[in-house]
Coordinates of C-alpha atoms in Angstrom, one line a residue:
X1 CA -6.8 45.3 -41.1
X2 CA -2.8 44.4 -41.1
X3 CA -1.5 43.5 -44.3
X4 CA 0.0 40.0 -44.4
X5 CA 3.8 39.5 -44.0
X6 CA 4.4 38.5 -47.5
X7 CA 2.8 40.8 -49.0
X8 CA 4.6 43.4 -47.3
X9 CA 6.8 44.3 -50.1
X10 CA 3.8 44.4 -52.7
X11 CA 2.5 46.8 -50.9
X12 CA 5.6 49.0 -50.8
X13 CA 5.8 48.6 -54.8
X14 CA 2.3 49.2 -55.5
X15 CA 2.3 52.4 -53.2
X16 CA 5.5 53.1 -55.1
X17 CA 3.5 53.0 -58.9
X18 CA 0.8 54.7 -57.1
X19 CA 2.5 57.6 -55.6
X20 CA 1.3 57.5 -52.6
X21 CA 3.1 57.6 -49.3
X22 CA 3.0 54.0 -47.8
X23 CA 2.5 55.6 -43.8
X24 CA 0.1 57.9 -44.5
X25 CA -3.0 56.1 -45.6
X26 CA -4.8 53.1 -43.9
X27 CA -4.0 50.2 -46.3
X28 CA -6.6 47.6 -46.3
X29 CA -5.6 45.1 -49.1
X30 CA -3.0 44.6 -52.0
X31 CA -2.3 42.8 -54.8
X32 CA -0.2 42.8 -57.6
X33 CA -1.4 45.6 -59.1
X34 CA -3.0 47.6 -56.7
X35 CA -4.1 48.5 -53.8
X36 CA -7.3 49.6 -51.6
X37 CA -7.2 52.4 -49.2
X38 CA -9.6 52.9 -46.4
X39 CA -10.8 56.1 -45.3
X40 CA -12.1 59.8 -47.1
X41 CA -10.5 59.6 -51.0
X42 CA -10.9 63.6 -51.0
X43 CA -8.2 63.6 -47.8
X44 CA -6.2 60.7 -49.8
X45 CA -6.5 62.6 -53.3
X46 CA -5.6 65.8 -51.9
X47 CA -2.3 64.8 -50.0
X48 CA -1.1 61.4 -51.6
X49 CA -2.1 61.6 -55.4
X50 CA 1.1 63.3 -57.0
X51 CA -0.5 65.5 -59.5
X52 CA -0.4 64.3 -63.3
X53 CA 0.3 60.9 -62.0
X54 CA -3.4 58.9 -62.8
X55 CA -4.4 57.9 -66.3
X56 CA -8.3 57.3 -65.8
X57 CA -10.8 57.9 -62.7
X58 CA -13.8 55.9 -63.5
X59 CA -16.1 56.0 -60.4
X60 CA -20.0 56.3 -59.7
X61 CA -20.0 58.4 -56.7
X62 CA -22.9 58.4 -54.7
X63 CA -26.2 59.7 -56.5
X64 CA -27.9 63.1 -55.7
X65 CA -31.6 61.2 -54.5
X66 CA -33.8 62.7 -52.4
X67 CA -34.3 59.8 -50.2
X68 CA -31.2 58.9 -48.0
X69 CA -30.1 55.6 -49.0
X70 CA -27.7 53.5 -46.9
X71 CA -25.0 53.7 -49.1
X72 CA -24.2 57.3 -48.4
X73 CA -25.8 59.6 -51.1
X74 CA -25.8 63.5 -51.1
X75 CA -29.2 65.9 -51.4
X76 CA -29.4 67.0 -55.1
X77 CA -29.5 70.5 -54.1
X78 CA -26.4 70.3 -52.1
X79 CA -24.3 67.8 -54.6
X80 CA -22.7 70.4 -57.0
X81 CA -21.0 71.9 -53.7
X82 CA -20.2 68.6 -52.2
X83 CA -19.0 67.7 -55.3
X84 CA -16.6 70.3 -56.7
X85 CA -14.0 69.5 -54.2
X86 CA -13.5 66.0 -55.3
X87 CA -13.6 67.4 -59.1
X88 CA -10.7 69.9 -58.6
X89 CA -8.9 67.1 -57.2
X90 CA -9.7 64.5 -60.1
X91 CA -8.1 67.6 -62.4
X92 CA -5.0 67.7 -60.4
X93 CA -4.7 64.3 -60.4
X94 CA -5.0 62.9 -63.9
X95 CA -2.3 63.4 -66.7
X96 CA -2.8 66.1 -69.4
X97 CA -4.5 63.4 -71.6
X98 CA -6.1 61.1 -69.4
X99 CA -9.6 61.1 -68.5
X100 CA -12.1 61.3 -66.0
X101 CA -15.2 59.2 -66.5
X102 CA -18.7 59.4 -64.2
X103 CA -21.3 57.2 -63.8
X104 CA -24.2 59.2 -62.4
X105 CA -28.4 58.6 -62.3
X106 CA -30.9 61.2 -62.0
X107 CA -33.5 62.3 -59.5
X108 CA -37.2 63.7 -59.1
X109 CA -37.5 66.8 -57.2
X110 CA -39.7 66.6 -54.3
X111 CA -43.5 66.6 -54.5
X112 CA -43.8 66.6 -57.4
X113 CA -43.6 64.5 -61.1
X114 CA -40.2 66.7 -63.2
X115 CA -36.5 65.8 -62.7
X116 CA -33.6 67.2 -60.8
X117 CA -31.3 69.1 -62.9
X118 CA -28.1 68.4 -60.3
X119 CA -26.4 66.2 -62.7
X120 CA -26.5 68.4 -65.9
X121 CA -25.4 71.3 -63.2
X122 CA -22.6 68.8 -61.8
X123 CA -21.5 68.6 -65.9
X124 CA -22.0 72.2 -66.3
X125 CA -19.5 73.3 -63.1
X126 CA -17.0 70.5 -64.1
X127 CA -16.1 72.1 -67.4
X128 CA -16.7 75.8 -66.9
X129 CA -15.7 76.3 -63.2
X130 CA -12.7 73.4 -63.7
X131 CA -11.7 73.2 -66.7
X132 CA -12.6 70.1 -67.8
X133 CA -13.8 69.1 -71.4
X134 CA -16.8 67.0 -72.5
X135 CA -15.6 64.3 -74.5
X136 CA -18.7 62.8 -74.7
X137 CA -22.1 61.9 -73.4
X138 CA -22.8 58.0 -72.7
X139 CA -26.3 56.6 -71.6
X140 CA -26.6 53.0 -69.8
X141 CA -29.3 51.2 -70.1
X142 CA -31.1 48.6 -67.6
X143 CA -34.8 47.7 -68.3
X144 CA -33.9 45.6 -64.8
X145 CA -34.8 49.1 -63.0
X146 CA -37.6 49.2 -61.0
X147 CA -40.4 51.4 -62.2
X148 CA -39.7 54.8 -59.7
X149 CA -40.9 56.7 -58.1
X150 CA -44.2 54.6 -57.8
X151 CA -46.4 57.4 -57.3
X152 CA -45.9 59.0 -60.9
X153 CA -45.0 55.6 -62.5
X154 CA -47.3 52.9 -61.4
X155 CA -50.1 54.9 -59.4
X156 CA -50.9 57.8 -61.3
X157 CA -49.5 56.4 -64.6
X158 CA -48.1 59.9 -65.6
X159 CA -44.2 59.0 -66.2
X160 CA -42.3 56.5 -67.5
X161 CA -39.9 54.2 -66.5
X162 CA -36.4 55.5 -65.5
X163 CA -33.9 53.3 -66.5
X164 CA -30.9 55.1 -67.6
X165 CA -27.8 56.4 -66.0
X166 CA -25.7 59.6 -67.6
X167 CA -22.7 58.1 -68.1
X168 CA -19.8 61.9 -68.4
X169 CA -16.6 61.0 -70.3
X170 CA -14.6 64.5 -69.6
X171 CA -10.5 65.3 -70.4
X172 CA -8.8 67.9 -69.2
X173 CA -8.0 68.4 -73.2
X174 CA -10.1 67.9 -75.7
X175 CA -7.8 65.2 -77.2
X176 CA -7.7 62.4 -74.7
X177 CA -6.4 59.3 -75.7
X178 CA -8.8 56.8 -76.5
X179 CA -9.7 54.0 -79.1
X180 CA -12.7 53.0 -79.9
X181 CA -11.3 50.3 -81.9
X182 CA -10.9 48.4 -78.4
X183 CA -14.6 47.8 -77.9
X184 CA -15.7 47.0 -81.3
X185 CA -19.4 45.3 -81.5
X186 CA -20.4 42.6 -83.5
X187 CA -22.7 43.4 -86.8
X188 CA -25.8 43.5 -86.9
X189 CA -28.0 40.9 -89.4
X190 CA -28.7 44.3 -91.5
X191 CA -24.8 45.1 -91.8
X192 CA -23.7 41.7 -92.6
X193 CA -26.4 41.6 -95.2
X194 CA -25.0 45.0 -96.9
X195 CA -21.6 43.7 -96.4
X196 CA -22.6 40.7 -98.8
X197 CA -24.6 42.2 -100.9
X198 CA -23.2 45.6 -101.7
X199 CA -24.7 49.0 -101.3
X200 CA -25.7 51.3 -104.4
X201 CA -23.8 54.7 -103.6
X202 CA -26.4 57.1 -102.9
X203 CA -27.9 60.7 -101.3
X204 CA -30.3 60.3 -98.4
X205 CA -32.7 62.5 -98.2
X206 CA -30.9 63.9 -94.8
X207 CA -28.3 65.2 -97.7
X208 CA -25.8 62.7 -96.1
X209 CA -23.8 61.0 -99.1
X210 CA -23.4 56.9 -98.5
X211 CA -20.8 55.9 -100.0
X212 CA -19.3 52.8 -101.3
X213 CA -17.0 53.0 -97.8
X214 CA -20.1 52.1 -96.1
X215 CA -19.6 49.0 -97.4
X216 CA -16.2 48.0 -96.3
X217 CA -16.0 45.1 -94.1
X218 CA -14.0 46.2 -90.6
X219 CA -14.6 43.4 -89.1
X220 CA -16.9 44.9 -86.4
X221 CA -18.9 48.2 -86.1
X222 CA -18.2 50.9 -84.1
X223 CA -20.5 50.8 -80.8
X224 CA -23.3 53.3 -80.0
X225 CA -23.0 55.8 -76.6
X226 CA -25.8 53.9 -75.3
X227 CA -24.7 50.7 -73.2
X228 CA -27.3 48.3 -72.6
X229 CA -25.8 46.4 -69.5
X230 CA -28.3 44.3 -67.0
X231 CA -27.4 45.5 -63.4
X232 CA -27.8 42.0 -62.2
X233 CA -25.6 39.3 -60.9
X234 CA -27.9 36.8 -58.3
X235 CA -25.0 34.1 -58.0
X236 CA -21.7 36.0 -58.5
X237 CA -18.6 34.9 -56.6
X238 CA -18.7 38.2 -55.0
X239 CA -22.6 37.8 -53.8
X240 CA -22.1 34.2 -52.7
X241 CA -19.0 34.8 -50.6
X242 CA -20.6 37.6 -48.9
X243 CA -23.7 35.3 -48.2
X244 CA -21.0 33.0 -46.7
X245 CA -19.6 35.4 -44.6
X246 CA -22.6 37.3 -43.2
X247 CA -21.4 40.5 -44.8
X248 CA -23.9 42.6 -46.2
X249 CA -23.4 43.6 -50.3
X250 CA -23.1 46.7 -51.2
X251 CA -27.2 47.9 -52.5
X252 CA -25.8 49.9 -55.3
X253 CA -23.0 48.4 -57.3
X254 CA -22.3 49.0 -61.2
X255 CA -22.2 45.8 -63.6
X256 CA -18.3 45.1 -64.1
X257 CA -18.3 45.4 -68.2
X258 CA -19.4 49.1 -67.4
X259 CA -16.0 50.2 -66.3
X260 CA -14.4 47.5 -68.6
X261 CA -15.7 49.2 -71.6
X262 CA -14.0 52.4 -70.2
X263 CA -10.5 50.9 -68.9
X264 CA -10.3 49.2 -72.6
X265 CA -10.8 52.2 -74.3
X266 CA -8.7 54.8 -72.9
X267 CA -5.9 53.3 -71.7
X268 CA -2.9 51.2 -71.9
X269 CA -1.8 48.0 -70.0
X270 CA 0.5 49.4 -66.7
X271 CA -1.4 52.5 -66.8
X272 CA -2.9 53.9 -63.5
X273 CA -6.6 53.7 -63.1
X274 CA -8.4 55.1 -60.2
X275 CA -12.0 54.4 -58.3
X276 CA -12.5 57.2 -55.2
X277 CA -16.1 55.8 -53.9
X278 CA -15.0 52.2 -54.9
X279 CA -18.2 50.9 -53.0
X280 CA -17.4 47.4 -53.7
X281 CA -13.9 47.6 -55.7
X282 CA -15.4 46.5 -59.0
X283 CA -13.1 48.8 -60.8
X284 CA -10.3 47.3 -58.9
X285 CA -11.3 43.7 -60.2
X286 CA -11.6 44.8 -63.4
X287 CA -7.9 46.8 -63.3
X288 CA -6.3 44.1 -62.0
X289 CA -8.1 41.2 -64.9
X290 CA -6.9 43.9 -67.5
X291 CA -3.1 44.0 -65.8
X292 CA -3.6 47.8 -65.0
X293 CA -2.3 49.5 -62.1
X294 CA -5.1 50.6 -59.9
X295 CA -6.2 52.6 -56.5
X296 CA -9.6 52.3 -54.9
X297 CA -10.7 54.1 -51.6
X298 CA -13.9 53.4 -50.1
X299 CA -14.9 55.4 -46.5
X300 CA -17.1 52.6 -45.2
X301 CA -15.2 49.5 -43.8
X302 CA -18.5 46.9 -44.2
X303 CA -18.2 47.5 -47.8
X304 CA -14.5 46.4 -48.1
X305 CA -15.2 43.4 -46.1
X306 CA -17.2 42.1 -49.0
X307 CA -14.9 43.6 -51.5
X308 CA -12.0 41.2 -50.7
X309 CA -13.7 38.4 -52.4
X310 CA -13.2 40.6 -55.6
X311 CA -9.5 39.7 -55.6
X312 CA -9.8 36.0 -54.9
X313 CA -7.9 33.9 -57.6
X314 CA -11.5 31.6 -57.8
X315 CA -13.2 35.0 -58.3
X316 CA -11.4 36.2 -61.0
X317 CA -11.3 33.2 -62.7
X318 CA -15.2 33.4 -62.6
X319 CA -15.4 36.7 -63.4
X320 CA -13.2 35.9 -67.2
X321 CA -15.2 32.7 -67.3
X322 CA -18.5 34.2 -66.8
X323 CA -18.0 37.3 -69.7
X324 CA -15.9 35.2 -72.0
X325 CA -16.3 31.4 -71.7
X326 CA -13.8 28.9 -73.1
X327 CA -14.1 26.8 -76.1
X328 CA -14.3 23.4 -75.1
X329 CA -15.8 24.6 -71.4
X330 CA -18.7 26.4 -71.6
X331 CA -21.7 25.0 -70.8
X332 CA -23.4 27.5 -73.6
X333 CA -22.6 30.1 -76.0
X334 CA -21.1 33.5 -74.8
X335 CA -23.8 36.5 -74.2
X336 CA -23.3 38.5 -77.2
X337 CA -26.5 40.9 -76.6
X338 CA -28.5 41.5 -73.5
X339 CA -32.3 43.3 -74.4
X340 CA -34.6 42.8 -77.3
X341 CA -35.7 46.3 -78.1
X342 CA -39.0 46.9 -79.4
X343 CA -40.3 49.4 -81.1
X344 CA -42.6 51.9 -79.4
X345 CA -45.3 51.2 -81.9
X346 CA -45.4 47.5 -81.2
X347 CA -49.0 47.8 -78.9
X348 CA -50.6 51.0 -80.0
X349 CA -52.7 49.9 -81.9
X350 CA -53.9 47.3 -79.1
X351 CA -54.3 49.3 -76.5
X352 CA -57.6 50.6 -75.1
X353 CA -58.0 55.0 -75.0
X354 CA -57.2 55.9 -72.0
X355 CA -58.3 59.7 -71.7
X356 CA -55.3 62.2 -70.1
X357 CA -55.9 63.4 -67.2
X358 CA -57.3 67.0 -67.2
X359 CA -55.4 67.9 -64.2
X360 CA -52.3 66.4 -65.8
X361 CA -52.4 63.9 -62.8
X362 CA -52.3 66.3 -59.5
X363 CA -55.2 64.4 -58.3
X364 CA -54.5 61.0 -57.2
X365 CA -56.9 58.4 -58.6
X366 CA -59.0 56.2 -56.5
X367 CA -57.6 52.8 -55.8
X368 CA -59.5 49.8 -56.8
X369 CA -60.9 49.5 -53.4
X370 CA -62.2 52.9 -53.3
X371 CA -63.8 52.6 -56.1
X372 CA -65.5 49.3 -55.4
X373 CA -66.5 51.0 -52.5
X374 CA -67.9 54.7 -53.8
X375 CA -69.9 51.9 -56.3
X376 CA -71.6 50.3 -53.5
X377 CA -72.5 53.7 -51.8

């Protein structure tokens, strides 16, 4: 793709604040912040990245599944390999306190109904083969996943439902910056009741002393590692433009507040944020509504055909309208929470015994025609 006339000189100031040599990557869009880069991000970190010169990586590379998917993912027992390339690379690039921040969902081994281990070993060669610190754990949460695999889930009813993602937040210190006074959550009816009513100082039995601090009104409460974000958007500007343009979405793309809640936190406006498997450039379009500088690279073309819609003026004026509507304009009260969680309780007590399995579910159960059948016999 050629880069328009006028914005010829953007791109020569954003390469500039990205330190990376205008000539010697495939540009394939820019805008006032940042830029997109076609082509292998391990070939582009590795040669065009000054070292020290990125403030947050936020990415969800592709997953370790054992079924190929379209979108380009690695076999889990090969991913730690395939991986530790691009994660010496993230640790050259990034400042001493910036941070490095990886979306990643499990897998099943094969054949059988117990989990891959590649992503705890993909955490586990980060920090003692690289360097890198854990800063923390985060978990996101969508009940919108599908019930897989179908086999342990739905046919021989022997596993749950899989719906979170690890969510790594490493540094290459163990003090990056951060504040989690950025992405403050509303109360909770409990809170607001303590607030107004007062708490009684006292010991719980856990031998944790509450104190009258407890009940100091901050305004907000500090938010829990687990992010309950629905991985859904049916009629986004993004979606609708590629439906317009016979372009084909990309199948695995993470919910925009995810790497908002990230960018917010740990770091500053006009610092640099980086996506290497951009997919879609949804970090991008967040950077650029936050006034960050940013980078993206993507290796598949298709995918940054669709992404270009991302960086529409109409699209990110529905993306800010959508998350955060304004008074007098919205047709109905912002989203402020996305699940009702219930307690696992809530149907015991309903539900008919249903006897384990001996076997612990090896055998496969007869369908319902099979048995309707082996009746009749």
């Amino acid at each position: 793709m050629t880069v328009p006339k006028r914005e010829k000189s953007l791109a020569k100031s954003v390469a500039t604040s990205l330190d990376v040599a205008t000539h010697a990557v495939r540009e394939y869009h820019t805008t006032a912040l940042g830029a997109v880069y076609l082509g292998d991000s391990l070939n582009l970190l590795e040669q065009y990245v000054k070292p020290g010169s990125v403030d947050l990586i936020v990415t969800s590379p592709p997953f370790g599944l054992l079924r190929k998917k379209e979108y380009g993912n690695v076999d889990a027992e090969k991913y730690v390999e395939w991986f530790k390339p691009f994660g010496a690379a993230f640790r050259r690039v990034l400042k001493s306190k910036g941070s490095l921040v990886i979306d990643i969902g499990g897998a099943w081994n094969p054949g059988t109904p117990t989990r891959s281990l590649y992503h705890y070993e993909l955490l586990i060669m980060l920090c003692r083969e690289l360097g890198f610190h854990l800063a923390q754990e985060f978990f996101w949460w969508s009940p919108s996943k599908l019930p897989t695999p179908a086999e342990w889930t739905t046919v021989r009813r022997i596993r749950v439902k899989d719906a979170v993602d690890c969510v790594w937040w490493l540094s290459p210190t163990p003090w990056p910056r951060a504040s989690n006074r950025r992405i403050l959550s509303p109360y909770s009816e409990s809170m607001k009741d303590l607030l107004k009513n007062g708490y009684r100082a006292k010991l719980r039995p856990s031998g944790h002393d509450i104190s009258e601090k407890f009940s100091v009104d901050n305004g907000a409460a500090i938010p829990p590692n687990l992010i309950a974000i629905p991985n859904t958007e049916s009629n986004s500007y993004y979606l609708r433009y590629c439906r317009d343009n016979n372009l084909e979405p990309h199948p695995a793309r993470f919910p925009s507040e995810l790497p908002e809640l990230f960018i917010r936190m740990l770091t500053d406006p006009d610092d640099m944020v980086l996506d290497p498997f951009a997919g879609s450039c949804v970090t991008g379009e967040v950077a650029e509504r936050l006034g960050r500088k940013w980078m993206c690279a993507e290796l598949t073309e298709d995918y940054l055909k669709g992404a270009l819609a991302r960086f529409h003026h109409d699209a990110q004026s529905n993306c800010q309208e959508e998350l955060f509507p304004l008074s007098g304009k919205a047709k109905k009260p912002p989203v402020t929470s996305y699940y009702k969680i219930f307690h696992p309780g809530a149907l015991w007590k309903d539900l008919p015994f249903e006897p384990l399995p001996q076997d612990g579910g090896e055998s496969r159960p007869a369908t319902p025609k099979e048995t309707m059948i082996s009746k009749q016999l």
